[in-house]
Coordinates of C-alpha atoms and ligand atoms in Angstrom, one line a residue:
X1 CA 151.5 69.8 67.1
X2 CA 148.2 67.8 68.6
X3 CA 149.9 64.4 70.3
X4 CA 147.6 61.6 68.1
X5 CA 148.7 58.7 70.2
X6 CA 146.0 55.9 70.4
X7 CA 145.9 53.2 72.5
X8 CA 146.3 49.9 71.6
X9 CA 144.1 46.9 72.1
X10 CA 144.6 45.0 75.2
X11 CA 148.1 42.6 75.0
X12 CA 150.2 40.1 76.9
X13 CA 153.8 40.4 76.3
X14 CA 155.5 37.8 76.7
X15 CA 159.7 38.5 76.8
X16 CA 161.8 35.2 76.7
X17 CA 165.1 36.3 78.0
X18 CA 164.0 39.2 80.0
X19 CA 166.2 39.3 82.2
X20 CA 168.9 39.8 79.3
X21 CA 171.1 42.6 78.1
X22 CA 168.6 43.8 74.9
X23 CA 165.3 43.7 77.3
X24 CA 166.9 46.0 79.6
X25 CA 168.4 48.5 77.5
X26 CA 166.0 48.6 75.1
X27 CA 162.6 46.4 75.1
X28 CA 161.9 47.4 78.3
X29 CA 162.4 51.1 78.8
X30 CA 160.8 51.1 75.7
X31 CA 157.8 49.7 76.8
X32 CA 157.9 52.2 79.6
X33 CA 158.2 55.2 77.4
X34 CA 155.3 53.9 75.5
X35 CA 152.7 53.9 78.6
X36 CA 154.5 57.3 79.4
X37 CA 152.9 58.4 76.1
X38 CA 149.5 56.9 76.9
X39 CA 149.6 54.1 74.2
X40 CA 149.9 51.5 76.8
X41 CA 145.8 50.4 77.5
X42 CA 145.1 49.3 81.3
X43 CA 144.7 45.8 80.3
X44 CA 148.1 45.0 79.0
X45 CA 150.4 43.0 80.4
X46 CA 154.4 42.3 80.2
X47 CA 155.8 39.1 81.1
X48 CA 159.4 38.3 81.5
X49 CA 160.5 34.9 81.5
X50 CA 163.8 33.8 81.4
X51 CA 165.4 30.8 84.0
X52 CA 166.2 32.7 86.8
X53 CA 164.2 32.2 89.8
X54 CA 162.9 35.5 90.5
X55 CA 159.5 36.5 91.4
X56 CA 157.3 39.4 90.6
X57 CA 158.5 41.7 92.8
X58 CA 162.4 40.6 92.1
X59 CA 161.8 41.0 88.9
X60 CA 159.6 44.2 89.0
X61 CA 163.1 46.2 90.9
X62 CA 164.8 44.8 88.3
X63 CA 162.9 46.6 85.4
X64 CA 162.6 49.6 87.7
X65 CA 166.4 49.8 88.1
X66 CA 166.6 49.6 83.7
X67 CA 164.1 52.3 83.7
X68 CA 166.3 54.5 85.8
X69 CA 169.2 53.9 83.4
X70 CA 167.7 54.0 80.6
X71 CA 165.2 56.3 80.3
X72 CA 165.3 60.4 80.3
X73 CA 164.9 61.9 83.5
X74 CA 162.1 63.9 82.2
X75 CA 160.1 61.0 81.9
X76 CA 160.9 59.2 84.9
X77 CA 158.3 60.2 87.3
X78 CA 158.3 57.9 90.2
X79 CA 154.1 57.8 89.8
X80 CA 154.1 56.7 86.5
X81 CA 156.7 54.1 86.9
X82 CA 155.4 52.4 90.1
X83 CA 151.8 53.1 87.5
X84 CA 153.8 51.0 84.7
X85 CA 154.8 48.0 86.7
X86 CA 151.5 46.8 88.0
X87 CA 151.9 46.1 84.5
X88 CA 154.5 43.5 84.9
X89 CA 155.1 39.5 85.7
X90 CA 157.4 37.4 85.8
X91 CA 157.6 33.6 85.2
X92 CA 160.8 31.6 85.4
X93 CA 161.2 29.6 82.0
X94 CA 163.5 27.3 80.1
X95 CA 163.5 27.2 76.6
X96 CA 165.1 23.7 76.5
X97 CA 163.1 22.1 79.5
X98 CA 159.7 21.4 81.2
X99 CA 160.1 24.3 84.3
X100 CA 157.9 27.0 84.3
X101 CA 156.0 26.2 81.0
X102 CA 152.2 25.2 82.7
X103 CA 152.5 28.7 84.7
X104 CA 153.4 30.3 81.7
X105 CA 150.5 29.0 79.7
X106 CA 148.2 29.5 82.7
X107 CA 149.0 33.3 82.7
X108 CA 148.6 34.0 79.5
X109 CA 145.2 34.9 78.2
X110 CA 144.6 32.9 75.1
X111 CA 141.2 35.7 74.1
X112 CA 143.4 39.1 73.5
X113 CA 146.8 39.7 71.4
X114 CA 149.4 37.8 72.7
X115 CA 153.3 38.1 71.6
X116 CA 155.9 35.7 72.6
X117 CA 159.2 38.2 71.7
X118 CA 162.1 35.7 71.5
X119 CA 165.0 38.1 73.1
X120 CA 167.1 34.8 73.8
X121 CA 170.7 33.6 72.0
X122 CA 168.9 32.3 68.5
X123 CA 169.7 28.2 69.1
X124 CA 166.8 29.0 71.4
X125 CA 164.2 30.4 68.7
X126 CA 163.2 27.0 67.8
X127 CA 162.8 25.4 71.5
X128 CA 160.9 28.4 72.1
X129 CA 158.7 27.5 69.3
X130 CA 158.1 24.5 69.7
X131 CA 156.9 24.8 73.9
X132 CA 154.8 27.5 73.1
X133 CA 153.0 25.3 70.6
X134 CA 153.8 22.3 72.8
X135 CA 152.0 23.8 75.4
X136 CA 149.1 25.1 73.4
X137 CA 149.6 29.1 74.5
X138 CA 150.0 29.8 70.6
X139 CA 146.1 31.0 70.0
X140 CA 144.7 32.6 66.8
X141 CA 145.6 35.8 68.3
X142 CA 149.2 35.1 69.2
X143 CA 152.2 36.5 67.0
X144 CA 156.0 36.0 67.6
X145 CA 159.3 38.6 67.3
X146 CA 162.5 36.7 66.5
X147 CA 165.5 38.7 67.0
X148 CA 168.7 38.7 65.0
X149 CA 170.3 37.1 63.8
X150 CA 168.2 35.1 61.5
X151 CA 170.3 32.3 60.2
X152 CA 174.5 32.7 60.0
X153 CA 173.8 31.7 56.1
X154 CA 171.0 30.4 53.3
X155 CA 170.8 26.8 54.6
X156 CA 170.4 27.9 58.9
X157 CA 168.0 30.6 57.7
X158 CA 165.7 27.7 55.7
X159 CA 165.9 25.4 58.4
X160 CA 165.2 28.4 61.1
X161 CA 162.2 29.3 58.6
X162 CA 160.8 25.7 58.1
X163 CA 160.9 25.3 61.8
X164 CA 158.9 28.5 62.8
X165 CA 156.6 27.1 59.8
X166 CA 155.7 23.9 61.4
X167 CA 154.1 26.0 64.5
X168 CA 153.2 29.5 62.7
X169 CA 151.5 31.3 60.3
X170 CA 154.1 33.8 58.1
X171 CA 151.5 36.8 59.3
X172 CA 152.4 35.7 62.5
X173 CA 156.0 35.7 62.6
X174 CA 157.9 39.2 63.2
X175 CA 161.5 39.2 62.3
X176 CA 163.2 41.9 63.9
X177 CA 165.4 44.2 62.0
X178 CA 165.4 47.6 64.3
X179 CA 166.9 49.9 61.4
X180 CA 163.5 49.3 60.1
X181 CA 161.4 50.8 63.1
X182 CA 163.8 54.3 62.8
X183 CA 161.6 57.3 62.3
X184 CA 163.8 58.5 58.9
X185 CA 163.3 55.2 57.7
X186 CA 159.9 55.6 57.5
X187 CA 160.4 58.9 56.4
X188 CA 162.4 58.1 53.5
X189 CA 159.3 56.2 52.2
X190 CA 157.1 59.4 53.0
X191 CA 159.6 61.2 50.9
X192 CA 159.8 59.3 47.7
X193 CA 156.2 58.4 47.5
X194 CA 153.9 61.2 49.5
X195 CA 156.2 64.0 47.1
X196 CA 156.0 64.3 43.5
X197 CA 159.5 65.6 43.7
X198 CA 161.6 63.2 43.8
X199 CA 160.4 60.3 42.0
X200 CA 161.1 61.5 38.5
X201 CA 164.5 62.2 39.6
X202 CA 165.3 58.7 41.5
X203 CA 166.8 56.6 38.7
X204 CA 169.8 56.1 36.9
X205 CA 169.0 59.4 34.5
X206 CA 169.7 61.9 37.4
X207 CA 171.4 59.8 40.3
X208 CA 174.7 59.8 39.9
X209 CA 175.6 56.9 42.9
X210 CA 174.1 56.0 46.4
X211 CA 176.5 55.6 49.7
X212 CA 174.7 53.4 52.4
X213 CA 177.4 54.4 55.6
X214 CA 177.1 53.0 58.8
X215 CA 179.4 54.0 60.7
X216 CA 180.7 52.9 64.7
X217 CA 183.4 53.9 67.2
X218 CA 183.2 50.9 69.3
X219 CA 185.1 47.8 68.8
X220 CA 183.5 44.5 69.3
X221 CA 184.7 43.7 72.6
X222 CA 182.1 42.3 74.9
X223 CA 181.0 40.4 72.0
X224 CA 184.1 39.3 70.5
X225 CA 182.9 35.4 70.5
X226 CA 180.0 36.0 68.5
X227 CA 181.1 38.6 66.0
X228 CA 184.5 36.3 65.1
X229 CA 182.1 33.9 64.0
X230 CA 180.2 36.6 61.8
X231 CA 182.2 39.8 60.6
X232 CA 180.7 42.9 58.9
X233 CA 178.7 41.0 56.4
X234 CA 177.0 39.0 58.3
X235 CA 176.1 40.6 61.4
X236 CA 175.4 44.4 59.3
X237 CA 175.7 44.0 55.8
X238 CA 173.3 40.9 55.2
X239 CA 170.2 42.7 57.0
X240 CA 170.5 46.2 58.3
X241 CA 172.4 48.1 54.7
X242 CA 170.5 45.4 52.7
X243 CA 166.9 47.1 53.8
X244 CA 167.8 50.1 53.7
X245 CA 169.3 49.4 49.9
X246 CA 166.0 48.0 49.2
X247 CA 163.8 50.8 50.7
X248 CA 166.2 53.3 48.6
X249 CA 166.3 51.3 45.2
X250 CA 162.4 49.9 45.5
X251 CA 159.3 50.6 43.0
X252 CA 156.7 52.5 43.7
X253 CA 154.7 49.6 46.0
X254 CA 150.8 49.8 44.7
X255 CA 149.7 50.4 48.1
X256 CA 151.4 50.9 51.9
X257 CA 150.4 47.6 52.7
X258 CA 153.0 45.1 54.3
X259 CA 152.8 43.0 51.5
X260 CA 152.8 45.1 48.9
X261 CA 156.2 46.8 50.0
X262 CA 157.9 43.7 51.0
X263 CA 157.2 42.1 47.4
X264 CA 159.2 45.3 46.2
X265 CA 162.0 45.2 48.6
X266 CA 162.4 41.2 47.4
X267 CA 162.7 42.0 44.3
X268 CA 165.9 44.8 44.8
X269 CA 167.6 41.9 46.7
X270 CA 167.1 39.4 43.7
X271 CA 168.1 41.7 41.2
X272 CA 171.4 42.6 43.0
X273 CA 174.8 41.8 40.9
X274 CA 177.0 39.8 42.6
X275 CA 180.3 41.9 43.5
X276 CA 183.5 41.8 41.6
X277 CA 186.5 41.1 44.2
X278 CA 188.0 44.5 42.8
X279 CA 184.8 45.8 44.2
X280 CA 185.1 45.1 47.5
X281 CA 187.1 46.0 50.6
X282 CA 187.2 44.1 54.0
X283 CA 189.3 45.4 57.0
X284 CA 190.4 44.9 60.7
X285 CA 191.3 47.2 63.3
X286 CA 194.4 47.4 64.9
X287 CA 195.6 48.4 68.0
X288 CA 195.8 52.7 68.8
X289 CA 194.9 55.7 70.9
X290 CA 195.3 53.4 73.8
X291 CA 192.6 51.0 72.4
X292 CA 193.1 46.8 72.3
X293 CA 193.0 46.0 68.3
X294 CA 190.8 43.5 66.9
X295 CA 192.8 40.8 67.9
X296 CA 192.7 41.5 71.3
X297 CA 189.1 42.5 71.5
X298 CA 187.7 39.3 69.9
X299 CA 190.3 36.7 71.9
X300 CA 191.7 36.0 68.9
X301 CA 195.6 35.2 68.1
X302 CA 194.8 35.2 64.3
X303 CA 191.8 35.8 62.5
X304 CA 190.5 36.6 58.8
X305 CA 186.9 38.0 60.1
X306 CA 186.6 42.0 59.0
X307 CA 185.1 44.7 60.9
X308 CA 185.0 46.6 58.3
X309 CA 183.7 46.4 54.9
X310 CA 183.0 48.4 51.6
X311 CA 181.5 47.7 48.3
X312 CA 180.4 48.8 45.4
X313 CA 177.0 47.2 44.3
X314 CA 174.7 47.3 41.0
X315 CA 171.1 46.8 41.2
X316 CA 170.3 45.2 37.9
X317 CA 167.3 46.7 36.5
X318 CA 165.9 49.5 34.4
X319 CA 165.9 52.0 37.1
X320 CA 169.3 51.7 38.4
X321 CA 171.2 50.7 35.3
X322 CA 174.6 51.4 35.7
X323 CA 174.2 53.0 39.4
X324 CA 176.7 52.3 41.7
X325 CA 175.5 51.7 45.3
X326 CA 178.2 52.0 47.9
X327 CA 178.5 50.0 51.3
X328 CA 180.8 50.4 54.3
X329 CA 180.2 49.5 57.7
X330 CA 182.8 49.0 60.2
X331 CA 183.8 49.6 63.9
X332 CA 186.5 51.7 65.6
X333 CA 185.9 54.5 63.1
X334 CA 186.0 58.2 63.8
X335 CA 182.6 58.7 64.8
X336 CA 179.3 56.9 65.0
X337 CA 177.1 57.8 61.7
X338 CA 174.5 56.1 59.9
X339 CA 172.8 57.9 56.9
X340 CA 172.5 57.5 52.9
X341 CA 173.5 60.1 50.6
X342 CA 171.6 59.6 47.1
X343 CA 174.2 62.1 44.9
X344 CA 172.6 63.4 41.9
X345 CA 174.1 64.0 38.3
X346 CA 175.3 67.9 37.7
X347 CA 173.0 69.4 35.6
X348 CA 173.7 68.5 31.4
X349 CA 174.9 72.2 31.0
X350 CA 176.6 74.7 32.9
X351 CA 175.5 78.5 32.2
X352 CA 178.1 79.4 34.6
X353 CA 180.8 78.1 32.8
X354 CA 181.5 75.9 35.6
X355 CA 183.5 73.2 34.3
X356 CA 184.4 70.9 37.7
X357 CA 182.0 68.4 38.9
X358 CA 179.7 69.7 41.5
X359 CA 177.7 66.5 42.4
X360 CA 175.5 70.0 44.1
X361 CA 172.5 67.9 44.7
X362 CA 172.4 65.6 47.8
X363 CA 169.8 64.0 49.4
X364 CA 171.0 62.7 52.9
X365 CA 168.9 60.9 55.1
X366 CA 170.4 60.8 58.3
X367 CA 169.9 57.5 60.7
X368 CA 172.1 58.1 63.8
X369 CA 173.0 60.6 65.5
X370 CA 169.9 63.2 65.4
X371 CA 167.2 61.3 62.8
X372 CA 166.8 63.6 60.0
X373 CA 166.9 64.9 56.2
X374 CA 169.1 67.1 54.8
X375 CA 169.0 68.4 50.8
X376 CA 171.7 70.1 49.7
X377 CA 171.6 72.4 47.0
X378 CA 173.9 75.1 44.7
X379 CA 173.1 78.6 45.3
X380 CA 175.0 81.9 44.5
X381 CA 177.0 82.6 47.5
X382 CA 176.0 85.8 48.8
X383 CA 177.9 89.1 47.9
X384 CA 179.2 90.7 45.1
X385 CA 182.3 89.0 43.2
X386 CA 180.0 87.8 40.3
X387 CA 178.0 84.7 39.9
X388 CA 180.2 82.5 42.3
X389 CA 178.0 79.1 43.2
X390 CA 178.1 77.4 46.5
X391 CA 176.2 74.4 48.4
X392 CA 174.2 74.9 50.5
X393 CA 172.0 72.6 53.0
X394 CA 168.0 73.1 52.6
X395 CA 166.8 73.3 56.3
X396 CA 164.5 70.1 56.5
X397 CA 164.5 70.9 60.5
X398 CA 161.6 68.4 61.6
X399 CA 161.3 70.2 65.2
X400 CA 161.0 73.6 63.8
X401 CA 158.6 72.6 61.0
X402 CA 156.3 70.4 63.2
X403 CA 157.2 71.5 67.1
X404 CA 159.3 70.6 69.5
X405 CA 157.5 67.3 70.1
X406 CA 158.7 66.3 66.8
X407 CA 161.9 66.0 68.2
X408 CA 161.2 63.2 71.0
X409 CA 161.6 60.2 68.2
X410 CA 160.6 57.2 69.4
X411 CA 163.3 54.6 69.7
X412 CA 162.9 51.7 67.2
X413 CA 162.0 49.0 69.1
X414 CA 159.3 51.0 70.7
X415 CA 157.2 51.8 67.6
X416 CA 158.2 47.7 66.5
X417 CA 156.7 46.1 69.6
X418 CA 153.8 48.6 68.6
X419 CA 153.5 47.4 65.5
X420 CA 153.7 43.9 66.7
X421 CA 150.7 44.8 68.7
X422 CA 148.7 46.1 66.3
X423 CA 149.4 43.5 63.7
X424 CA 151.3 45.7 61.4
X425 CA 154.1 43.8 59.6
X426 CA 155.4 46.4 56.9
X427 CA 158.4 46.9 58.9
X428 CA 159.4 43.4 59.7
X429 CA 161.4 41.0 57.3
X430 CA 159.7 38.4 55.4
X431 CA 160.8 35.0 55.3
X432 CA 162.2 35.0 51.3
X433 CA 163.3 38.2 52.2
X434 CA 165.7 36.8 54.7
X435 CA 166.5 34.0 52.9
X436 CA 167.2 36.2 49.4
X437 CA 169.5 38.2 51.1
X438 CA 171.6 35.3 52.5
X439 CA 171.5 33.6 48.6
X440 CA 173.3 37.1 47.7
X441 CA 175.4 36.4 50.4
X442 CA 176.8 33.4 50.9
X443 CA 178.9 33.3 47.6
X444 CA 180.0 36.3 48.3
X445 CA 181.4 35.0 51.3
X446 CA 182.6 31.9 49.7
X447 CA 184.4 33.6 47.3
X448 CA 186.6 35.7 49.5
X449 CA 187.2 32.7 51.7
X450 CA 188.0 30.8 48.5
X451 CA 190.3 33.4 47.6
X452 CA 192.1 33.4 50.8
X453 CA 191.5 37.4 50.8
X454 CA 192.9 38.7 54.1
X455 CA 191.0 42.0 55.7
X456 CA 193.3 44.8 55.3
X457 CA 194.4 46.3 58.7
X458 CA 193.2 50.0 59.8
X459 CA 194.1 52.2 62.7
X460 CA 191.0 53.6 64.5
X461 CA 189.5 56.6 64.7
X462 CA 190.0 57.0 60.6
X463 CA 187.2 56.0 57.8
X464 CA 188.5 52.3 57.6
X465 CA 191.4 50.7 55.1
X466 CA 192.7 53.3 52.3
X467 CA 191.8 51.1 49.6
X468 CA 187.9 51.9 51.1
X469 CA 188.7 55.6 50.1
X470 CA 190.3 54.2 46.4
X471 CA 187.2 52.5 45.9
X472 CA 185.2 55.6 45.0
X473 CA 188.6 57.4 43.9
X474 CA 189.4 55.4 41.1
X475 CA 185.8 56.3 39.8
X476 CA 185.9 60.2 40.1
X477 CA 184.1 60.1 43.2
X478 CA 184.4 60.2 47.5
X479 CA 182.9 59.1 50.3
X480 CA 181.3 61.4 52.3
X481 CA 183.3 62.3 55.6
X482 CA 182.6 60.5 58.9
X483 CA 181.9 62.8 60.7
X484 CA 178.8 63.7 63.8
Ligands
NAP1 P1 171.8 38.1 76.9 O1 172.0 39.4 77.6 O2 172.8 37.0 76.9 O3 170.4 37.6 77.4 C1 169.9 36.3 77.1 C2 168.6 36.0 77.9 O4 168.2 34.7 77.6 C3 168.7 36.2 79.4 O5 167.6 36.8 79.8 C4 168.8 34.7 79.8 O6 168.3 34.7 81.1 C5 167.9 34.1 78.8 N1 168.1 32.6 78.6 C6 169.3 32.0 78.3 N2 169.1 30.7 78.2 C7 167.7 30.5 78.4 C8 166.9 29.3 78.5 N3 167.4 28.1 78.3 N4 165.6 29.5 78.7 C9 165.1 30.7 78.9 N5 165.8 31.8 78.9 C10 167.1 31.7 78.7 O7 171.5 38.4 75.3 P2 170.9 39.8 74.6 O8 172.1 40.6 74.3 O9 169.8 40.3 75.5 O10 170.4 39.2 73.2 C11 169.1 38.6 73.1 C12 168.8 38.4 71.6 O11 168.8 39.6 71.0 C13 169.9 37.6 70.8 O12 169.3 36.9 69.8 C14 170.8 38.7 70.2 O13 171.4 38.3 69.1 C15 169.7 39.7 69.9 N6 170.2 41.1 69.8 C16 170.7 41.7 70.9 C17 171.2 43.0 70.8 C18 171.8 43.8 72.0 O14 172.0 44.9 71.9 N7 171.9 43.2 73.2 C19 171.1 43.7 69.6 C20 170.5 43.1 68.5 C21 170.1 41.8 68.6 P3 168.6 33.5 82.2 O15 170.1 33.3 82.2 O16 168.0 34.1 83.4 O17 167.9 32.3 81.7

């Protein structure tokens, strides 16, 4: 396959809090792998800014050092990186003072692109607005990424929103949501709407549910604090499943335009039922296999958050009538897995006297670990023995269909910041899209709270609480296994 990387226009990259955990594992060595590939054009720049007191070259080893952690040896060639870091500055900042700001706005060149990527604890996103406009660095060309998470509920999203509104345009505002910038992602899109194949088929007529899985094995320690406050829903449910629900239940948009697909992804969220209590399933791990429970990992001596949670979910429109959509997420499960499975409806009739449900048809598109696609379909198993059927997978092997390059995937955030560069807000959540999602939310929330409901406790390394596994059960149906 011919490499079709183009460079993009000249940028300067502003990263608030990069000195942090997120610009070092990921914004950064992504960044590097990008000018690896020859995207990166000479005139670019990356600026960390953050309140330590570090200098260029302080700060240049620094990014060096995450390059050697972070990247693949194969493209670690000590030319090219020395070659990426004339790339970089550093200018001490803080969000909430005056230090560092008139440096900062003398750097940066107000006559090509420039992003302010606002990797900093979220009670920072509006201070950081409000200095960049303060100190007049936000020109026509200047766009801003705000990490997650946006808003803990409807009313903090609105007031994050209206705040970002009083210094920016919507087109310039980039809200991160990294499941977004995954190749299969994309690819899903590619597959419903560049095909003819599927699309008659992707409705209530011939699906017969959706499982959205995202699957972890860690626990939340490290970020105990944080995640107490927020539990499954919040910190997965309400953004990362939510998109990927909405690329999988969407219309047709009229063109690939970002507009045009984020109109259809609002309109999934607005038509989604709120969920029966019967319907849904929260847990918490406990202690095992030599591992602290919940409890322990979150510095908690009681607490009702869930790190785990499954539901079932209707999409109330003509096309999905009746469809069930199933959720889990959860930590300190058997493996780390994140794909959809649409499960299509056995054919009317059998001619093979078959009488069981097959469910034979499955379209899984396959997030983490190894990005891919997998159909599954009933054949006649081999041999003699009569007409015995059998499912098989249909090899949809992107490396042996398009290269080996194929297989070296760009990491989200690398194709994001890209985007961000080039203008290209498709992948990024709008504004009423963030705030629909947390009006699904919130009474969902408040209902279980209201309730008292407690999360039901689960021993890791399994597929989360038992009455997860009833929740398809009870219907005729399973999850698919957790498994790599
Ligand atoms: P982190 O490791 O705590 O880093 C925070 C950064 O903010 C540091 O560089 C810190 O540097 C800087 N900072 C703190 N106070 C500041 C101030 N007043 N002015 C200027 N800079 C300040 O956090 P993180 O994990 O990188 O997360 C950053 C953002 O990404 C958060 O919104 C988080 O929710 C989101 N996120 C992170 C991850 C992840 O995997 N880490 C994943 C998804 C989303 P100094 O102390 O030098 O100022």
């Amino acid at each position: 396959m011919v490499s079709r990387i183009i460079p993009v226009d000249p940028f300067d990259l502003v990263v608030f809090g990069g000195t942090g955990d997120l610009a070092q594992r990921k914004i950064l060595p992504g960044l590097y792998r990008r000018f690896w590939a020859g995207q990166m054009p000479a005139e670019a720049r990356i600026i960390g800014a953050a309140r330590s007191e570090l200098d260029d070259a302080g700060y240049r080893a620094m990014v060096r050092a995450a390059i050697e952690e972070h990247v693949a040896p194969a493209k670690r060639e000590p030319e090219q990186i020395d070659a990426f870091l004339e790339h970089i500055r550093y200018v001490a900042v803080d969000a909430r003072g005056e230090g560092g700001w008139k440096e900062l706005a003398a750097l940066v060149r107000p006559d090509v692109i420039h992003a302010f990527y606002f990797s900093v604890g979220p009670s920072l996103f509006g201070d950081l607005a409000e200095r960049i406009h303060a100190h007049g660095i936000a020109g026509p060309h200047c766009r801003i990424v705000v990490e997650k998470p946006f808003g803990h509920d409807l009313a903090s999203a609105k007031a994050l929103n209206a705040t970002l509104a009083q210094h920016f345009d919507e087109t310039q505002i980039y809200r991160i949501d990294h499941y977004l910038g995954k190749e299969t992602v994309q690819n899903l899109m590619a597959v419903r709407f560049g095909n003819i194949l599927f699309e008659p088929l992707w409705n209530a007529q011939y699906v017969d549910h959706i499982q959205i899985t995202v699957a972890e094995t860690v626990g939340v320690g490290g970020r105990g604090d944080y995640y107490d406050k927020s539990g499954a829903m919040r910190d997965m449910v309400q953004n990362h499943l939510m998109q990927l629900l909405c690329l999988i239940a969407m219309e047709p948009p009229h063109r690939f335009d970002p507009d045009a697909v984020r109109d259809e992804k609002l309109k999934v969220i607005r038509a989604l039922d709120p969920v029966e209590p019967a319907d849904l399933v929260r847990g918490q791990y406990g202690p095992g296999d030599g591992l602290a429970g919940y409890l322990e990992d979150a510095g908690q001596d009681e607490s009702d958050t869930e790190s785990f949670i499954a539901m079932k979910v209707h999409v109330s429109n003509w096309r999905w009538k009746n469809t069930p959509f199933y959720l889990r997420t959860g930590k300190r499960l058997r493996a780390r897995k994140s794909e959809i499975a649409v499960v299509f409806k056995d054919p009317p009739h059998s001619i093979f006297g078959e009488q069981e449900d097959r469910r034979g048809n499955v379209l899984v598109i396959r997030l983490q670990p190894n990005e891919g696609m997998n159909l599954r379909v009933t054949i006649k198993e081999p041999g003699p023995g009569g007409m015995r059927l059998v499912e098989v997978p249909l090899d949809m092997s992107f490396a042996d269909a398009l290269g080996p390059e194929a297989a070296d995937i760009p990491d989200a955030y690398e194709r994001l910041i890209m985007d961000v560069i080039r203008g290209n807000q498709t992948l990024f959540m709008r504004g009423d899209e963030v705030e629909a999602a947390w009006a699904w939310t919130d009474p969902l929330i408040a209902s279980w709270t209201g309730r008292g409901d407690r999360p039901k406790r689960y021993d890791p390394g399994g597929a989360g609480p038992e009455e997860s596994a009833m929740l398809l059960h009870r219907e005729g149906r399973r999850w698919r296994e957790i498994k790599e």
